[in-house]
């Protein structure tokens, strides 16, 4: 049995923290060789003393997600460390990313998990979802919903999510929203290609020209079919088993160093 601690840093969004916790559940379910403890900087249910005690407990591997806190250098003195982040190259352990897109030689790639809802409902009002109610959209007879950083409500959604930009964070958000029932529209994104497939989202090349057509199609049968295909792609490429295999492969490499 290998002991492993995960620390989710304070700069990790609620969206990404949900993905990381789903990955932890996958690892616990599919590997009997790892004793895993997950600690989040934003978890208010444990005391500061308990958190510090957990942090300074020696484990075979400590895995950091997000920006390294000041005390991480102490952890590196007593345990092997792995560091996963979406951007940047200031590593606090063996470097790893969630995407092959942008990964450099020597950086491991681990596969995130996007768990489906326990039950989907077809009786959901369609809408266009955005992350800011100030975003300019073409005029039309459709409902617009502002979806904030906290998109963790469990109910199903129906309609179209328009990504703000092509970034790793938006790709993660799109993965969660796809499993909630939405189709996705985005500028071309290598990160999103890995999550949903290159044909798994509506491509925005020119917002003024493309958005009226994309919104119309996204709220119709084409959007529903695209969302279904994207979920199938995501489930097959980002399964619990593949996530677990990628983590175990990484940890074996680190332990062998």
Short mmCIF file of C-alpha atoms in Angstrom, two decimals:
data_model
loop_
_atom_site.label_atom_id
_atom_site.label_comp_id
_atom_site.label_asym_id
_atom_site.label_seq_id
_atom_site.Cartn_x
_atom_site.Cartn_y
_atom_site.Cartn_z
CA UNK A 1 0.00 0.00 0.00
CA UNK A 2 1.41 3.38 -1.07
CA UNK A 3 0.52 6.51 0.91
CA UNK A 4 -0.45 9.55 -1.12
CA UNK A 5 -1.65 13.03 -0.17
CA UNK A 6 -3.33 15.50 -2.51
CA UNK A 7 -3.36 19.21 -1.74
CA UNK A 8 -5.76 21.47 -3.68
CA UNK A 9 -4.38 25.00 -3.50
CA UNK A 10 -6.46 28.10 -2.74
CA UNK A 11 -6.16 29.42 -6.30
CA UNK A 12 -7.93 26.35 -7.75
CA UNK A 13 -11.47 27.24 -8.84
CA UNK A 14 -14.53 25.36 -7.62
CA UNK A 15 -14.92 24.00 -11.15
CA UNK A 16 -11.43 22.48 -11.25
CA UNK A 17 -11.69 21.30 -7.63
CA UNK A 18 -14.76 19.28 -8.60
CA UNK A 19 -12.81 17.58 -11.39
CA UNK A 20 -9.91 16.82 -9.01
CA UNK A 21 -12.25 15.31 -6.41
CA UNK A 22 -13.85 13.15 -9.12
CA UNK A 23 -10.33 11.99 -10.03
CA UNK A 24 -9.71 11.09 -6.39
CA UNK A 25 -12.89 9.01 -6.33
CA UNK A 26 -11.77 7.26 -9.52
CA UNK A 27 -8.38 6.44 -8.01
CA UNK A 28 -9.92 5.11 -4.79
CA UNK A 29 -12.41 2.97 -6.73
CA UNK A 30 -9.97 1.44 -9.19
CA UNK A 31 -6.75 1.04 -7.22
CA UNK A 32 -6.30 -0.90 -4.00
CA UNK A 33 -2.60 -0.04 -3.82
CA UNK A 34 -2.95 3.64 -2.87
CA UNK A 35 -4.08 5.09 0.45
CA UNK A 36 -5.23 8.58 -0.59
CA UNK A 37 -5.91 11.63 1.57
CA UNK A 38 -7.25 14.82 -0.10
CA UNK A 39 -6.87 18.22 1.57
CA UNK A 40 -8.28 21.45 0.15
CA UNK A 41 -7.13 24.92 1.18
CA UNK A 42 -10.74 26.07 0.81
CA UNK A 43 -12.25 23.34 3.00
CA UNK A 44 -13.63 25.07 6.11
CA UNK A 45 -14.72 21.82 7.77
CA UNK A 46 -11.27 21.06 9.22
CA UNK A 47 -9.32 23.19 11.66
CA UNK A 48 -6.07 24.91 10.85
CA UNK A 49 -4.23 22.65 13.28
CA UNK A 50 -5.65 19.51 11.65
CA UNK A 51 -4.76 20.82 8.19
CA UNK A 52 -1.17 21.59 9.26
CA UNK A 53 -0.87 18.16 10.89
CA UNK A 54 -1.99 16.47 7.66
CA UNK A 55 0.30 18.60 5.52
CA UNK A 56 3.43 17.80 7.50
CA UNK A 57 2.71 14.08 7.68
CA UNK A 58 5.28 12.22 5.60
CA UNK A 59 3.84 10.27 2.68
CA UNK A 60 5.45 8.46 -0.22
CA UNK A 61 3.96 11.05 -2.58
CA UNK A 62 2.43 14.47 -2.06
CA UNK A 63 0.56 15.73 -5.12
CA UNK A 64 -0.04 19.47 -5.41
CA UNK A 65 -2.79 20.92 -7.62
CA UNK A 66 -2.49 24.64 -8.35
CA UNK A 67 -0.06 27.26 -7.07
CA UNK A 68 2.48 26.16 -4.48
CA UNK A 69 1.94 27.67 -1.00
CA UNK A 70 4.92 29.01 0.96
CA UNK A 71 5.25 25.88 3.09
CA UNK A 72 5.43 23.48 0.13
CA UNK A 73 9.23 23.62 0.21
CA UNK A 74 9.08 21.90 3.62
CA UNK A 75 6.91 19.10 2.24
CA UNK A 76 9.52 18.55 -0.47
CA UNK A 77 12.11 17.86 2.23
CA UNK A 78 10.34 14.77 3.55
CA UNK A 79 8.29 13.38 0.62
CA UNK A 80 8.44 12.89 -3.13
CA UNK A 81 6.24 15.48 -4.79
CA UNK A 82 4.16 15.82 -7.94
CA UNK A 83 2.78 19.13 -9.19
CA UNK A 84 -0.15 19.59 -11.59
CA UNK A 85 -1.25 22.94 -12.96
CA UNK A 86 -3.11 24.30 -15.95
CA UNK A 87 -0.58 26.96 -16.91
CA UNK A 88 2.96 28.04 -16.17
CA UNK A 89 6.22 26.19 -15.63
CA UNK A 90 7.13 27.10 -12.03
CA UNK A 91 7.10 23.55 -10.78
CA UNK A 92 7.03 22.39 -7.15
CA UNK A 93 7.53 18.71 -7.90
CA UNK A 94 7.45 16.29 -10.81
CA UNK A 95 5.68 18.34 -13.53
CA UNK A 96 2.33 17.16 -14.84
CA UNK A 97 -0.59 18.62 -16.76
CA UNK A 98 -4.16 17.71 -17.68
CA UNK A 99 -3.57 18.15 -21.43
CA UNK A 100 -1.03 17.06 -24.01
CA UNK A 101 -1.66 20.45 -25.65
CA UNK A 102 1.07 22.75 -24.38
CA UNK A 103 2.90 20.03 -22.44
CA UNK A 104 6.68 20.11 -22.79
CA UNK A 105 9.14 17.24 -22.92
CA UNK A 106 9.43 15.62 -19.49
CA UNK A 107 6.02 16.78 -18.30
CA UNK A 108 3.59 13.96 -17.55
CA UNK A 109 -0.04 14.07 -18.69
CA UNK A 110 -2.83 12.85 -16.40
CA UNK A 111 -6.41 12.41 -17.56
CA UNK A 112 -9.17 14.30 -15.72
CA UNK A 113 -12.58 12.76 -15.07
CA UNK A 114 -15.96 14.36 -15.79
CA UNK A 115 -18.64 12.38 -14.04
CA UNK A 116 -22.18 12.31 -15.49
CA UNK A 117 -25.27 13.36 -13.61
CA UNK A 118 -27.00 10.57 -11.75
CA UNK A 119 -30.09 11.25 -13.86
CA UNK A 120 -30.83 13.37 -16.93
CA UNK A 121 -34.14 15.04 -17.64
CA UNK A 122 -35.53 15.98 -21.02
CA UNK A 123 -37.99 18.38 -19.45
CA UNK A 124 -35.52 21.28 -19.09
CA UNK A 125 -35.96 24.74 -20.56
CA UNK A 126 -33.41 25.50 -23.27
CA UNK A 127 -31.19 28.55 -22.89
CA UNK A 128 -27.94 30.10 -24.04
CA UNK A 129 -25.46 30.06 -21.16
CA UNK A 130 -22.68 32.62 -20.79
CA UNK A 131 -20.32 33.61 -17.99
CA UNK A 132 -21.23 37.29 -17.99
CA UNK A 133 -24.61 38.95 -18.44
CA UNK A 134 -22.72 41.82 -20.13
CA UNK A 135 -21.70 39.62 -23.04
CA UNK A 136 -23.21 40.88 -26.27
CA UNK A 137 -25.27 38.30 -28.12
CA UNK A 138 -27.33 38.58 -31.30
CA UNK A 139 -30.93 39.62 -30.73
CA UNK A 140 -33.36 36.73 -30.77
CA UNK A 141 -36.19 34.97 -29.05
CA UNK A 142 -34.18 32.85 -26.63
CA UNK A 143 -33.39 32.81 -22.94
CA UNK A 144 -29.92 33.84 -21.75
CA UNK A 145 -28.53 32.51 -18.47
CA UNK A 146 -25.45 33.89 -16.69
CA UNK A 147 -23.39 30.99 -15.41
CA UNK A 148 -20.81 32.03 -12.83
CA UNK A 149 -17.63 30.32 -11.76
CA UNK A 150 -19.73 28.19 -9.40
CA UNK A 151 -21.48 25.81 -11.78
CA UNK A 152 -21.75 22.92 -9.36
CA UNK A 153 -25.52 22.63 -9.04
CA UNK A 154 -26.53 19.03 -9.76
CA UNK A 155 -29.50 19.53 -12.08
CA UNK A 156 -29.46 18.89 -15.81
CA UNK A 157 -29.21 21.78 -18.26
CA UNK A 158 -30.34 22.13 -21.86
CA UNK A 159 -29.06 24.42 -24.56
CA UNK A 160 -25.75 25.97 -25.51
CA UNK A 161 -22.74 27.24 -23.57
CA UNK A 162 -20.66 29.93 -25.29
CA UNK A 163 -17.07 29.82 -24.08
CA UNK A 164 -15.32 33.12 -23.51
CA UNK A 165 -11.95 32.02 -24.87
CA UNK A 166 -9.81 29.07 -25.81
CA UNK A 167 -8.02 28.22 -22.54
CA UNK A 168 -7.41 25.11 -20.42
CA UNK A 169 -9.80 26.48 -17.78
CA UNK A 170 -12.61 26.89 -20.32
CA UNK A 171 -11.99 23.37 -21.61
CA UNK A 172 -12.41 22.00 -18.07
CA UNK A 173 -15.58 24.04 -17.59
CA UNK A 174 -16.90 22.85 -20.94
CA UNK A 175 -16.31 19.23 -19.92
CA UNK A 176 -18.45 19.64 -16.81
CA UNK A 177 -21.19 21.50 -18.67
CA UNK A 178 -21.23 18.87 -21.42
CA UNK A 179 -21.96 16.22 -18.80
CA UNK A 180 -24.74 18.48 -17.49
CA UNK A 181 -26.39 18.36 -20.92
CA UNK A 182 -25.14 21.41 -22.85
CA UNK A 183 -23.59 21.69 -26.28
CA UNK A 184 -20.53 23.95 -26.46
CA UNK A 185 -19.48 26.79 -28.75
CA UNK A 186 -15.88 28.01 -28.64
CA UNK A 187 -13.04 29.45 -30.67
CA UNK A 188 -10.71 26.72 -31.93
CA UNK A 189 -9.07 25.10 -28.90
CA UNK A 190 -6.55 22.29 -28.77
CA UNK A 191 -7.50 21.76 -25.11
CA UNK A 192 -11.18 21.43 -25.99
CA UNK A 193 -10.28 19.07 -28.85
CA UNK A 194 -8.84 16.70 -26.24
CA UNK A 195 -11.94 16.87 -24.03
CA UNK A 196 -14.80 16.81 -26.56
CA UNK A 197 -13.09 15.93 -29.84
CA UNK A 198 -12.33 18.35 -32.70
CA UNK A 199 -15.90 17.97 -34.00
CA UNK A 200 -17.53 17.95 -30.57
CA UNK A 201 -18.30 21.67 -30.33
CA UNK A 202 -19.53 24.54 -32.49
CA UNK A 203 -16.55 26.44 -33.87
CA UNK A 204 -16.61 30.24 -33.49
CA UNK A 205 -14.37 31.83 -36.09
CA UNK A 206 -16.09 35.20 -36.38
CA UNK A 207 -18.54 36.01 -33.56
CA UNK A 208 -20.58 38.50 -35.55
CA UNK A 209 -21.01 36.11 -38.47
CA UNK A 210 -21.14 32.78 -36.64
CA UNK A 211 -23.11 33.33 -33.43
CA UNK A 212 -26.61 33.79 -34.95
CA UNK A 213 -26.29 30.46 -36.80
CA UNK A 214 -24.62 28.67 -33.86
CA UNK A 215 -27.29 29.78 -31.38
CA UNK A 216 -30.06 28.70 -33.74
CA UNK A 217 -28.47 25.28 -34.28
CA UNK A 218 -27.38 24.88 -30.66
CA UNK A 219 -30.95 25.25 -29.42
CA UNK A 220 -32.29 22.82 -32.03
CA UNK A 221 -31.75 19.12 -32.71
CA UNK A 222 -28.23 19.68 -34.04
CA UNK A 223 -27.14 21.00 -30.67
CA UNK A 224 -28.69 18.06 -28.84
CA UNK A 225 -27.01 15.55 -31.16
CA UNK A 226 -23.65 17.32 -30.84
CA UNK A 227 -23.93 17.28 -27.05
CA UNK A 228 -24.69 13.55 -27.09
CA UNK A 229 -21.69 12.83 -29.34
CA UNK A 230 -19.43 14.99 -27.17
CA UNK A 231 -20.53 13.14 -24.01
CA UNK A 232 -19.80 9.80 -25.68
CA UNK A 233 -16.32 11.03 -26.69
CA UNK A 234 -15.68 12.36 -23.20
CA UNK A 235 -16.81 9.19 -21.43
CA UNK A 236 -14.62 6.99 -23.61
CA UNK A 237 -11.51 9.18 -23.51
CA UNK A 238 -11.79 10.40 -19.90
CA UNK A 239 -12.96 7.29 -18.08
CA UNK A 240 -12.25 6.40 -14.45
CA UNK A 241 -9.97 3.61 -15.61
CA UNK A 242 -7.91 5.83 -17.90
CA UNK A 243 -7.62 8.47 -15.19
CA UNK A 244 -6.42 5.87 -12.68
CA UNK A 245 -3.92 4.36 -15.12
CA UNK A 246 -2.40 7.77 -15.87
CA UNK A 247 -2.00 8.58 -12.15
CA UNK A 248 -0.51 5.19 -11.25
CA UNK A 249 1.91 5.41 -14.17
CA UNK A 250 3.02 8.84 -12.98
CA UNK A 251 3.43 7.75 -9.35
CA UNK A 252 5.45 4.67 -10.30
CA UNK A 253 7.79 6.89 -12.26
CA UNK A 254 8.19 9.27 -9.31
CA UNK A 255 8.72 6.50 -6.73
CA UNK A 256 11.35 4.87 -8.96
CA UNK A 257 13.40 8.09 -9.17
#
